[in-house]
PDB file of C-alpha atoms in Angstrom:
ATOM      1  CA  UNK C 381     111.536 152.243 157.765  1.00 49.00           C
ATOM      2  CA  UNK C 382     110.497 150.420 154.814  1.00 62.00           C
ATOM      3  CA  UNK C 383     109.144 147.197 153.899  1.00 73.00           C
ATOM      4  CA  UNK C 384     111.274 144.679 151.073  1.00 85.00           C
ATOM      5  CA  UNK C 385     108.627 142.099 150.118  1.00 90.00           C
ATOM      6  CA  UNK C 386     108.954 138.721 148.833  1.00 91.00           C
ATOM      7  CA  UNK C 387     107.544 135.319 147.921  1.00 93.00           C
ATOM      8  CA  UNK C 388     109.306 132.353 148.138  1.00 93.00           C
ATOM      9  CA  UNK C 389     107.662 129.073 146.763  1.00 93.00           C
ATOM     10  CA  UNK C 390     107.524 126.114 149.191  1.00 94.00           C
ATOM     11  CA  UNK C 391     105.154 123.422 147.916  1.00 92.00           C
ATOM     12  CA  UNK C 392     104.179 122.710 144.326  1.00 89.00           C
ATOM     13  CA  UNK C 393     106.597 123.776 141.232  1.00 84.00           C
ATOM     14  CA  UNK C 394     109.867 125.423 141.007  1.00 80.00           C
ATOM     15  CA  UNK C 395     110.507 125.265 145.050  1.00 87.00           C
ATOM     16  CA  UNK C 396     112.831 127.843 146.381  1.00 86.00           C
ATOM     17  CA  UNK C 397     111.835 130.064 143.488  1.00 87.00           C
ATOM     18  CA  UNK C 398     111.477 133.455 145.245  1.00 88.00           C
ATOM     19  CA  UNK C 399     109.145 136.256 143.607  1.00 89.00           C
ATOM     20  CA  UNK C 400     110.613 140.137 144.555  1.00 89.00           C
ATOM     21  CA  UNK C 401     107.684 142.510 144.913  1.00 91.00           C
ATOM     22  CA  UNK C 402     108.195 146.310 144.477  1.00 89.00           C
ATOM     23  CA  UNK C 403     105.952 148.501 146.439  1.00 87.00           C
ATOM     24  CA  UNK C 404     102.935 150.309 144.824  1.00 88.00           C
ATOM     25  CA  UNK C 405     102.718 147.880 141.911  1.00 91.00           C
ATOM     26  CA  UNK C 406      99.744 145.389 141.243  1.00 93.00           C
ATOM     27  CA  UNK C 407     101.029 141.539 140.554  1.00 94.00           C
ATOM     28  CA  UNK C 408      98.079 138.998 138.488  1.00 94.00           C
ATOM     29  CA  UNK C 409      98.701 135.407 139.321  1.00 94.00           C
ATOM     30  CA  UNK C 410      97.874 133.825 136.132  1.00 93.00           C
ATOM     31  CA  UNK C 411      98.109 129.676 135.251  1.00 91.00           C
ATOM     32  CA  UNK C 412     100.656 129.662 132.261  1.00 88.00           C
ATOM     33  CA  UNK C 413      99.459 129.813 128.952  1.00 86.00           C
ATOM     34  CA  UNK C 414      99.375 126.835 126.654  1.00 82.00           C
ATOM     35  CA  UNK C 415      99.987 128.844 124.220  1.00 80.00           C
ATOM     36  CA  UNK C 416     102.479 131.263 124.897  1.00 78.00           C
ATOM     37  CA  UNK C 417     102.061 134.885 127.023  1.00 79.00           C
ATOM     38  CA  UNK C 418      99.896 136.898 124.884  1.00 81.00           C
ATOM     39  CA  UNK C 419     101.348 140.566 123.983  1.00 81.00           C
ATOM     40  CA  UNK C 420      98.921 142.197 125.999  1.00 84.00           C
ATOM     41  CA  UNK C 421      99.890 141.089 129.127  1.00 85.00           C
ATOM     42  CA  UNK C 422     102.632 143.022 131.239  1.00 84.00           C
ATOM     43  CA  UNK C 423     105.517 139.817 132.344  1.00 82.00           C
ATOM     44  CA  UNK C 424     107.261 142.220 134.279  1.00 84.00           C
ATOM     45  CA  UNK C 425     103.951 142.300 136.856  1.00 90.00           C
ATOM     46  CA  UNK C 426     102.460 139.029 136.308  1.00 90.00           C
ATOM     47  CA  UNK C 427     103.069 135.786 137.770  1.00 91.00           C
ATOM     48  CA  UNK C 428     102.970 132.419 136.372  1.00 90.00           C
ATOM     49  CA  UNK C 429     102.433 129.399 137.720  1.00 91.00           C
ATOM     50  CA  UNK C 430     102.441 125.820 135.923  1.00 88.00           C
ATOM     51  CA  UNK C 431      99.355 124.444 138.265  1.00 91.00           C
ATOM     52  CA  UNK C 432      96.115 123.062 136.944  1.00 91.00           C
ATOM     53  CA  UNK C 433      94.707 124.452 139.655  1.00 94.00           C
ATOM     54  CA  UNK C 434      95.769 127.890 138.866  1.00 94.00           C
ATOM     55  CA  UNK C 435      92.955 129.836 136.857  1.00 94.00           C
ATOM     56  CA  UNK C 436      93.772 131.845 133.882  1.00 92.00           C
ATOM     57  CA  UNK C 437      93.098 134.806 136.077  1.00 94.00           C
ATOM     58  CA  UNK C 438      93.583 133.783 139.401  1.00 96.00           C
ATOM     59  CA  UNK C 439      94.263 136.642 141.726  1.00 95.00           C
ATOM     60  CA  UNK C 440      96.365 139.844 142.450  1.00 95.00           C
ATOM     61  CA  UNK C 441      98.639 140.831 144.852  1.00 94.00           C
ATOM     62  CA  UNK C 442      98.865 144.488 145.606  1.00 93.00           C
ATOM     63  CA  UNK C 443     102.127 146.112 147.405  1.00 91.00           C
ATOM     64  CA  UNK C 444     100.999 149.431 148.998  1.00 87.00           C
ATOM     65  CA  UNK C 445     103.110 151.208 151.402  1.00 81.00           C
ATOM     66  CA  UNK C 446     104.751 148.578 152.326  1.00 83.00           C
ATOM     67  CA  UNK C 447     101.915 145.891 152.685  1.00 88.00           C
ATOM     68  CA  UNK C 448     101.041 143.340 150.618  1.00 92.00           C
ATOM     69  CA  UNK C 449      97.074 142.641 149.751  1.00 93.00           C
ATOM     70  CA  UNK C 450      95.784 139.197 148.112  1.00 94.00           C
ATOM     71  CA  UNK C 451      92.883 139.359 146.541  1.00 94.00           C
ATOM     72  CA  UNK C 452      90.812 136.210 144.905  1.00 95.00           C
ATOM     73  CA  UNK C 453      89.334 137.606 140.897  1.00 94.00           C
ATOM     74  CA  UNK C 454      86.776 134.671 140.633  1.00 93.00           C
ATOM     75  CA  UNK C 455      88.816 131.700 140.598  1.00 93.00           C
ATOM     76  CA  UNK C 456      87.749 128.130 140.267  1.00 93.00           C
ATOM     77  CA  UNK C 457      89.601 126.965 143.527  1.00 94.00           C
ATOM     78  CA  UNK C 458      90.125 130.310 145.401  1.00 95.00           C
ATOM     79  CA  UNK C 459      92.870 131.731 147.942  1.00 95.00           C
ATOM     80  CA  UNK C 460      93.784 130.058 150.893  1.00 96.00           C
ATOM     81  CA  UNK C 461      96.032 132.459 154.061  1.00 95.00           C
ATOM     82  CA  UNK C 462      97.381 129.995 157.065  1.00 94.00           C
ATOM     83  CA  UNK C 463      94.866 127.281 155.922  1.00 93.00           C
ATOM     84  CA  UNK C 464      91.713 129.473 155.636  1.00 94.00           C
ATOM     85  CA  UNK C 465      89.756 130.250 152.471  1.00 94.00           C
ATOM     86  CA  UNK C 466      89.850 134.505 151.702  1.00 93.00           C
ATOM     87  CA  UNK C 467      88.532 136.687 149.351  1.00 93.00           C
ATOM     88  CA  UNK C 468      90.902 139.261 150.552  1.00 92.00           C
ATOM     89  CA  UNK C 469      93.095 139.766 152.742  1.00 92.00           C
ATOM     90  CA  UNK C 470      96.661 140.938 154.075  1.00 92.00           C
ATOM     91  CA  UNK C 471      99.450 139.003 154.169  1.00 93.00           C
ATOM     92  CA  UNK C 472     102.197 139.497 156.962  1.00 91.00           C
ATOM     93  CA  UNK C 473     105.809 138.197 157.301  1.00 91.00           C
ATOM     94  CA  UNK C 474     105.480 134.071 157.619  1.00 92.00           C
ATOM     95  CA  UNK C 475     102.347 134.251 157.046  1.00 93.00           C
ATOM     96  CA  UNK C 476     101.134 130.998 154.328  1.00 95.00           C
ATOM     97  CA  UNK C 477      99.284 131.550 150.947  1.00 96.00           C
ATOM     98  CA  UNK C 478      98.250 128.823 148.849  1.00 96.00           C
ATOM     99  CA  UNK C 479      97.368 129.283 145.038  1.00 96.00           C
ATOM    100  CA  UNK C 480      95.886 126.172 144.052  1.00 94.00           C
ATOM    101  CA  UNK C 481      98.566 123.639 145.152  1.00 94.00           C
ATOM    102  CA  UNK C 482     101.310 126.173 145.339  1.00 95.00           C
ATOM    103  CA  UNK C 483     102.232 127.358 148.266  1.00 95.00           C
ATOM    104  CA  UNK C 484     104.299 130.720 148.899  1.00 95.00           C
ATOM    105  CA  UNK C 485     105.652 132.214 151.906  1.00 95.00           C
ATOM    106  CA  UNK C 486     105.740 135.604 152.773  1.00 93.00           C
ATOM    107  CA  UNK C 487     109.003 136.933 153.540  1.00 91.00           C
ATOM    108  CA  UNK C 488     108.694 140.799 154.936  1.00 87.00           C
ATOM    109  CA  UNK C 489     112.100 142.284 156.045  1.00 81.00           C
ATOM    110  CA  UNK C 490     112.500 146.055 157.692  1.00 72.00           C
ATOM    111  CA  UNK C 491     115.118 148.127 156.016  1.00 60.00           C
ATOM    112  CA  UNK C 492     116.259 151.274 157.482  1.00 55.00           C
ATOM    113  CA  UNK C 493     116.270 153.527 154.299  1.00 47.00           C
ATOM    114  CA  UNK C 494     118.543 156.131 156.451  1.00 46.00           C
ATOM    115  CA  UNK C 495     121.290 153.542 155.834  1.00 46.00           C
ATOM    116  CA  UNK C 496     121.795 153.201 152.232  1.00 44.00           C
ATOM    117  CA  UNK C 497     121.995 157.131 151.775  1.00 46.00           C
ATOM    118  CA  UNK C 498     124.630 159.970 152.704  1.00 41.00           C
ATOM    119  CA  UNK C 499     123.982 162.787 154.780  1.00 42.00           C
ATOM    120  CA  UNK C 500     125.984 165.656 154.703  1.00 41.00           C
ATOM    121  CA  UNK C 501     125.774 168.249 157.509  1.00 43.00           C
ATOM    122  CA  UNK C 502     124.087 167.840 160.872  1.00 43.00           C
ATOM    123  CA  UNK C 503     120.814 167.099 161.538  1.00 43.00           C
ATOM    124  CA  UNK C 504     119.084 168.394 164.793  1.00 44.00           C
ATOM    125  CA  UNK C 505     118.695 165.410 167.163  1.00 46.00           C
ATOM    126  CA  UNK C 506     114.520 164.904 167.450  1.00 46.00           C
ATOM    127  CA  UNK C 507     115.470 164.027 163.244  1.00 44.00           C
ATOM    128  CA  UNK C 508     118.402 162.023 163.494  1.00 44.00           C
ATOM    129  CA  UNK C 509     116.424 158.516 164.427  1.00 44.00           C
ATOM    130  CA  UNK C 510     115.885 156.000 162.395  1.00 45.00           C
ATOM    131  CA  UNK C 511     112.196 155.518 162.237  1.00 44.00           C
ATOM    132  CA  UNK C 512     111.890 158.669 160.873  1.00 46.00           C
ATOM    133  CA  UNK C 513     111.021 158.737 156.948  1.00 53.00           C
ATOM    134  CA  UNK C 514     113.313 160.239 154.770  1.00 54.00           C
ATOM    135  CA  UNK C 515     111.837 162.474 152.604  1.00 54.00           C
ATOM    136  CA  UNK C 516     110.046 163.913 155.402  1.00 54.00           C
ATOM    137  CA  UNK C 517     113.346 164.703 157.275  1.00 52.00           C
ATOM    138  CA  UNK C 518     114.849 166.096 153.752  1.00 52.00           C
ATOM    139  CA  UNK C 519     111.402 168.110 153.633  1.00 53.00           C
ATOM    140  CA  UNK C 520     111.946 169.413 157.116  1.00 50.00           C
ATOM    141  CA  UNK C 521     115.447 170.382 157.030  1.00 49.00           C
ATOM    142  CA  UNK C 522     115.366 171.663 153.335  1.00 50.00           C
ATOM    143  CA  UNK C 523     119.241 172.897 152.830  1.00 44.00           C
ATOM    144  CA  UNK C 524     120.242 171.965 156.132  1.00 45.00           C
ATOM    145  CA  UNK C 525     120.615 168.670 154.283  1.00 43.00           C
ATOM    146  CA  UNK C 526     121.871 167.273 150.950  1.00 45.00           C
ATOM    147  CA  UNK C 527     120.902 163.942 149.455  1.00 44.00           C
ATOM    148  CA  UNK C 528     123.054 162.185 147.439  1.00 45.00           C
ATOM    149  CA  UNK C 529     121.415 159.596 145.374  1.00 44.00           C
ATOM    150  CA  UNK C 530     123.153 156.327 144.456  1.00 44.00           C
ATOM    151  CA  UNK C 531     124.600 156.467 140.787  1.00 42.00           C
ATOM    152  CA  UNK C 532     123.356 154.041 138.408  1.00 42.00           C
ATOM    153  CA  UNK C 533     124.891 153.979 135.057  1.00 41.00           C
ATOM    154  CA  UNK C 534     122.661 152.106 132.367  1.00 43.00           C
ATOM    155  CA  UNK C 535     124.279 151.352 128.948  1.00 44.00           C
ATOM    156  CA  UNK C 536     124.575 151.890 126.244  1.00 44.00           C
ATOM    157  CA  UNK C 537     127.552 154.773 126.757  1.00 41.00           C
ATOM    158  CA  UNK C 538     127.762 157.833 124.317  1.00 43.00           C
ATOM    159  CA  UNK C 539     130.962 159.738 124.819  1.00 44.00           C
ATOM    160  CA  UNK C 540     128.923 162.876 124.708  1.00 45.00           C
ATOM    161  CA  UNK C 541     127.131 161.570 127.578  1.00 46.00           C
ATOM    162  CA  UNK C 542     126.638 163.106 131.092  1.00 46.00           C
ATOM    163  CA  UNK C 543     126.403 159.971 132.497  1.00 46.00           C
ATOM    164  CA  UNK C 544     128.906 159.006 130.969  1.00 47.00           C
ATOM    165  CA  UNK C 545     131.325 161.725 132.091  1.00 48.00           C
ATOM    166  CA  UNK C 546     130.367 161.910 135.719  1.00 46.00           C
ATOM    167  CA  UNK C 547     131.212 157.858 135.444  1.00 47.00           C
ATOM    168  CA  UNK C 548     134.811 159.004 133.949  1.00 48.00           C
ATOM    169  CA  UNK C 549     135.560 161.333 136.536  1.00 48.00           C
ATOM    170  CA  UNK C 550     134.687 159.212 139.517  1.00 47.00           C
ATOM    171  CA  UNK C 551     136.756 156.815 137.863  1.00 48.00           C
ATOM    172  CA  UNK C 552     139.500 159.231 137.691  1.00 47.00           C
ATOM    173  CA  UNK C 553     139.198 160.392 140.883  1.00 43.00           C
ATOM    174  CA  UNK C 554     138.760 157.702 143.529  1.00 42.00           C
ATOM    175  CA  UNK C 555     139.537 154.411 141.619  1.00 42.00           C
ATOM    176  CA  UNK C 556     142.705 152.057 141.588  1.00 42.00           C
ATOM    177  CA  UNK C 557     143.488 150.586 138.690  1.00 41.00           C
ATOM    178  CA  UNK C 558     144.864 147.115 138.379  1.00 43.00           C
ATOM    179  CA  UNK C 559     147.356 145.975 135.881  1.00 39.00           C
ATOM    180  CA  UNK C 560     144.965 145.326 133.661  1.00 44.00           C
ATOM    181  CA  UNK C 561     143.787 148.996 133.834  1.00 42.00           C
ATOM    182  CA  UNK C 562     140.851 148.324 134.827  1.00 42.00           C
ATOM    183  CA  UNK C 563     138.775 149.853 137.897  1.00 42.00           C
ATOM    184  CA  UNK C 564     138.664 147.639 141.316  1.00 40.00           C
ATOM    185  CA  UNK C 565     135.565 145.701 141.573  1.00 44.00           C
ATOM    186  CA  UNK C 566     133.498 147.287 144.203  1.00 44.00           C
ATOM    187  CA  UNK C 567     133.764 150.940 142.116  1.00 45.00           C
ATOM    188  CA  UNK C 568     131.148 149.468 139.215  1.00 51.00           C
ATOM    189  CA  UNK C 569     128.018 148.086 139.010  1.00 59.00           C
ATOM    190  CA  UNK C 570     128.598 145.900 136.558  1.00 68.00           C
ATOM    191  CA  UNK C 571     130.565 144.299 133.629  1.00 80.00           C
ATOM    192  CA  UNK C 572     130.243 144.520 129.756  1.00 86.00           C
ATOM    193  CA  UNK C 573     129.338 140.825 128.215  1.00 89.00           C
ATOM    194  CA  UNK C 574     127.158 139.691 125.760  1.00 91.00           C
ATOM    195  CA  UNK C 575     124.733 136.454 125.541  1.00 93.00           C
ATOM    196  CA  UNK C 576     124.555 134.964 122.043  1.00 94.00           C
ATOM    197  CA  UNK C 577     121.223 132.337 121.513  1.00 94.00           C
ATOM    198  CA  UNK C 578     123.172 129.007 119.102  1.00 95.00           C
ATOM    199  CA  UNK C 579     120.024 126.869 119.126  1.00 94.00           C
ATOM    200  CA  UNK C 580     116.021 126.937 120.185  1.00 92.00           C
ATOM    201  CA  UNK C 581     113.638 129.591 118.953  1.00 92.00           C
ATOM    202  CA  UNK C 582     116.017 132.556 120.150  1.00 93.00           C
ATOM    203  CA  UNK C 583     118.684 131.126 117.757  1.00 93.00           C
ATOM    204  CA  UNK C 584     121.338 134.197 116.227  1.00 93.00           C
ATOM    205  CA  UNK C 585     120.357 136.897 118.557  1.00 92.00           C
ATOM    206  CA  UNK C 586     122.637 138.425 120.584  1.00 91.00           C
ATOM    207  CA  UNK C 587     122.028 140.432 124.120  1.00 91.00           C
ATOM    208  CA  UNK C 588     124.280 142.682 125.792  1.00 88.00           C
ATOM    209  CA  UNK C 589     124.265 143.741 129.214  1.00 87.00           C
ATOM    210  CA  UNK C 590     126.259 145.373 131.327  1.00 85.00           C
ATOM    211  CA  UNK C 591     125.407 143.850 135.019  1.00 85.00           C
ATOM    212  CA  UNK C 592     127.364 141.999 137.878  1.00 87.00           C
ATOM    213  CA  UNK C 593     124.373 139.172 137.144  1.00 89.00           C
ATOM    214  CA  UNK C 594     121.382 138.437 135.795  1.00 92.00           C
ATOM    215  CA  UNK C 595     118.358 136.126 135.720  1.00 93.00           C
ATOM    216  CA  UNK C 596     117.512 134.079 132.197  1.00 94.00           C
ATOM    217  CA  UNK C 597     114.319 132.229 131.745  1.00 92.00           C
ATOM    218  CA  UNK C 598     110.951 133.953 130.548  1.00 88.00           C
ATOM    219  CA  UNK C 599     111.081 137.039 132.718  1.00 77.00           C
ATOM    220  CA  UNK C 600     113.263 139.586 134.163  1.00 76.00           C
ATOM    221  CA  UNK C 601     116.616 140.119 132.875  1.00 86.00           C
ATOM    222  CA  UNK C 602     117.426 137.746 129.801  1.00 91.00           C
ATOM    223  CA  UNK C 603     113.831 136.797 128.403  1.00 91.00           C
ATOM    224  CA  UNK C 604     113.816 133.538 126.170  1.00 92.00           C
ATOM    225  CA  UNK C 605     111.220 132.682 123.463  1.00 91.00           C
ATOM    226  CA  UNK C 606     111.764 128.782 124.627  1.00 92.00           C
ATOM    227  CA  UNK C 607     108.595 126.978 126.371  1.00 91.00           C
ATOM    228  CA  UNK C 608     111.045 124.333 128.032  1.00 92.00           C
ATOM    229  CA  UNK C 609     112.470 127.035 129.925  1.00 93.00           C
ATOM    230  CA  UNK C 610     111.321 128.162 133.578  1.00 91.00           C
ATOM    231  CA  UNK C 611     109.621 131.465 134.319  1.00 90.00           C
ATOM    232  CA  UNK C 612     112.957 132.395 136.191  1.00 90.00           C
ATOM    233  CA  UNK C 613     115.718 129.321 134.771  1.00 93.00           C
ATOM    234  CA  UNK C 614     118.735 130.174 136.256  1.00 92.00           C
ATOM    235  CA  UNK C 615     121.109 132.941 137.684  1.00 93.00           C
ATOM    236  CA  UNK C 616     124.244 133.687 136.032  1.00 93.00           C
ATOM    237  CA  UNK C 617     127.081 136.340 137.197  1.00 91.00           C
ATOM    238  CA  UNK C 618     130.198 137.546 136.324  1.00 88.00           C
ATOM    239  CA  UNK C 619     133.114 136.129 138.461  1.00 83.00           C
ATOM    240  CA  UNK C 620     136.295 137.485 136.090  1.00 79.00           C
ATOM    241  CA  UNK C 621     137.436 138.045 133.061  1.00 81.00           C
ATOM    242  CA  UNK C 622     135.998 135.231 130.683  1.00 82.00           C
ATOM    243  CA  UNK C 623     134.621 133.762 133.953  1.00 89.00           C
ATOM    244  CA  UNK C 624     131.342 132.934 134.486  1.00 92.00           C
ATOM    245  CA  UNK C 625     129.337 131.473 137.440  1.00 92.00           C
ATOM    246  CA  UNK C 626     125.171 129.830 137.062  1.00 93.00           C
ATOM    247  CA  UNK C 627     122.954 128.350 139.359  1.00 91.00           C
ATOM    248  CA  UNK C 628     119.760 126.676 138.299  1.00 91.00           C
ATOM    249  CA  UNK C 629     117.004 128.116 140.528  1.00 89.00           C
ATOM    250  CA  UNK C 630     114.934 125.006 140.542  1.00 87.00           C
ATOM    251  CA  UNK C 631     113.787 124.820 136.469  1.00 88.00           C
ATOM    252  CA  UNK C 632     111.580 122.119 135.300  1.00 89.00           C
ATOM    253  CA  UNK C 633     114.058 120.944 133.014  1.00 90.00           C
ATOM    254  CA  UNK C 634     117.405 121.406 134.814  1.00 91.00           C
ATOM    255  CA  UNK C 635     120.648 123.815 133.426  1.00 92.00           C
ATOM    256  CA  UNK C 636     123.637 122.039 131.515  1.00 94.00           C
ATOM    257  CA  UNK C 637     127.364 122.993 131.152  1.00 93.00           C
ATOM    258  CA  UNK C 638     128.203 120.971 128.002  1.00 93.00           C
ATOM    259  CA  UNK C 639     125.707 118.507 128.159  1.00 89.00           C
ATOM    260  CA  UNK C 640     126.189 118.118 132.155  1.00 90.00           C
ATOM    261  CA  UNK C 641     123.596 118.746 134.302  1.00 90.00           C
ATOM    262  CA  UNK C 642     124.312 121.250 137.310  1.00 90.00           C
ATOM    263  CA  UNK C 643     123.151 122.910 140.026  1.00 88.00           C
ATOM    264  CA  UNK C 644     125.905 125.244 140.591  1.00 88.00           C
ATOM    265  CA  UNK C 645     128.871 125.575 138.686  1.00 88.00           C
ATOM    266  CA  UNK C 646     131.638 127.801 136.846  1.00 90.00           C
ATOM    267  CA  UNK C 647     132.098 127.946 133.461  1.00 92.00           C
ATOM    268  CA  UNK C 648     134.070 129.510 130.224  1.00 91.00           C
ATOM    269  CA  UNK C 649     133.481 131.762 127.375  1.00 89.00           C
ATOM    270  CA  UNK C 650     134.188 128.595 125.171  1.00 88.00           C
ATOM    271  CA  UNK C 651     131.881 126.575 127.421  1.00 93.00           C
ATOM    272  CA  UNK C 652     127.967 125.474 126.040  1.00 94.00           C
ATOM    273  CA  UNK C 653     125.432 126.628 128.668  1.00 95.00           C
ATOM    274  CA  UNK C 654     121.679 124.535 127.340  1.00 95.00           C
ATOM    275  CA  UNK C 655     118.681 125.476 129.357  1.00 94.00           C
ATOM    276  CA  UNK C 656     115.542 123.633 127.708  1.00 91.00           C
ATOM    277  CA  UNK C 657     115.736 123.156 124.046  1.00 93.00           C
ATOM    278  CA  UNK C 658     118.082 126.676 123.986  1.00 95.00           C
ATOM    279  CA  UNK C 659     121.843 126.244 123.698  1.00 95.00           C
ATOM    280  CA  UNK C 660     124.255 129.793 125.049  1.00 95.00           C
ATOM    281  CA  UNK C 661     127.540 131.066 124.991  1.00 94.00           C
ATOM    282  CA  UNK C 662     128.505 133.611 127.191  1.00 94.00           C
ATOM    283  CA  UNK C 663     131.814 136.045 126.038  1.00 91.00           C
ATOM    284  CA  UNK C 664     133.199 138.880 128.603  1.00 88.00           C
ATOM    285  CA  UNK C 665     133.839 142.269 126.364  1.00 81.00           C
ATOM    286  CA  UNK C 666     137.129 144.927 127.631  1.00 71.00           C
ATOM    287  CA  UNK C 667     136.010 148.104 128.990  1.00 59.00           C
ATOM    288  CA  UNK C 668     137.935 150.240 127.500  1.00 51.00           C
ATOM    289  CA  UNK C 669     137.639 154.012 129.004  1.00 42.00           C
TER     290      UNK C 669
END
């Protein structure tokens, strides 16, 4: 069994905005910089909060093994777990921790990693439970057992690629295509499209991705130069071809489809997506195999 561990803020800025914390990594909660996020800090484990209580360096959270550790690193106004002032401690599922006035909950789920994997051949019986680790049983059986790994394709695509063939053939032998030739939905991970910046300090560059969704703002997936945007703005996925679907995840400033503010909403290729001061367009591109 394993642990997923997350964050979800419910008092003080950006409510509902949920933090996903991978295990064996070490998270700084920082106060956000007037100034911008220097070049020497890592965005991809730091988190930042627009509190004036928050301290430049205000304290780390630490995922090991599937636990999550908060520790205070000197700050002015220090951590607080279910109402009581820590220097360190460990935070369980439910469980309250306030970072000067923002408040997260801690959301720990089980997941049975036995699940999400194939087995091929049959395991003896004292193995075949599902509190038993993985890669211990794999250890234990050695080729009584075969793992097969999910497959993740990452662009970009060379046609020399091995990836690249072992994605053809699957195609070629277990997809349907549609009309349209293209593969059925649940067979990829994602779809080709491209993000192109038409005003704020991002203006003329162009991102492509090739993803079912992703998360724009000043982390993650789509990273924006813009101050007026949120640390994580919005969520945007692919519903179709030239069909696009956002939903503001509770941004300081609020997400606009041609000038409208929304909270959820479908939109176009020809449609004007504005976050902050930074105006998008979004454009689907053909996979063509």
């Amino acid at each position: 069994m394993a642990k997923k561990i997350s964050l979800k803020i419910i008092e003080g800025n950006n409510i509902d905005t949920i933090f996903e914390l991978e295990d064996d990594k070490r998270y700084e909660v920082r106060r956000v910089p007037p100034t911008g996020i220097p070049d020497n800090i890592d965005r991809k484990l730091a988190i930042f909060l627009a509190d004036p209580e928050v301290s430049k360096l205000h304290a780390s959270l630490t995922v090991m093994s599937g636990e999550l550790i908060a520790q205070d690193l000197g700050s002015t106004n220090g951590i607080y777990v279910n109402g009581k002032r820590a220097s360190k401690a460990l935070i369980s599922n439910n469980d309250k921790l306030r970072i000067g006035t923002t408040v997260f909950l801690a959301i720990c789920v089980e997941e049975n990693l036995s699940e999400s994997r194939t087995f091929i051949g049959k395991a003896p019986s004292q193995y075949s439970k599902s509190t038993h680790d993985f890669k211990k049983l794999a250890k234990v059986l050695d080729d009584k057992i075969v793992f097969q790994p999910d497959m993740r394709i990452q662009p970009p695509y060379n046609v020399g690629d091995k990836a690249f063939d072992i994605f053809v053939k699957l195609l070629d032998t277990t997809a349907t295509l549609d009309s349209d030739e293209h593969p059925i939905q649940g067979m990829v991970d994602g779809y080709f499209f491209s993000v192109k910046a038409l005003t704020g300090p991002n203006e003329g560059d162009v991102f492509d991705f090739y993803k079912k969704q992703i998360v724009v703002g000043r982390t993650k997936d789509l990273w924006l130069k813009d101050k007026s945007i949120s640390r994580e703005h919005a969520i945007v996925e692919i519903a179709g071809k030239g069909i696009f679907k956002i939903r503001d995840l509770g941004s300081q400033n609020g997400t606009f489809i041609n000038d409208q503010k929304v909270q959820i909403a479908s939109f176009r290729e020809d449609d004007i997506v504005r976050l902050g001061d930074t105006a998008l367009s979004f454009s689907y591109k053909a996979e063509d195999f």
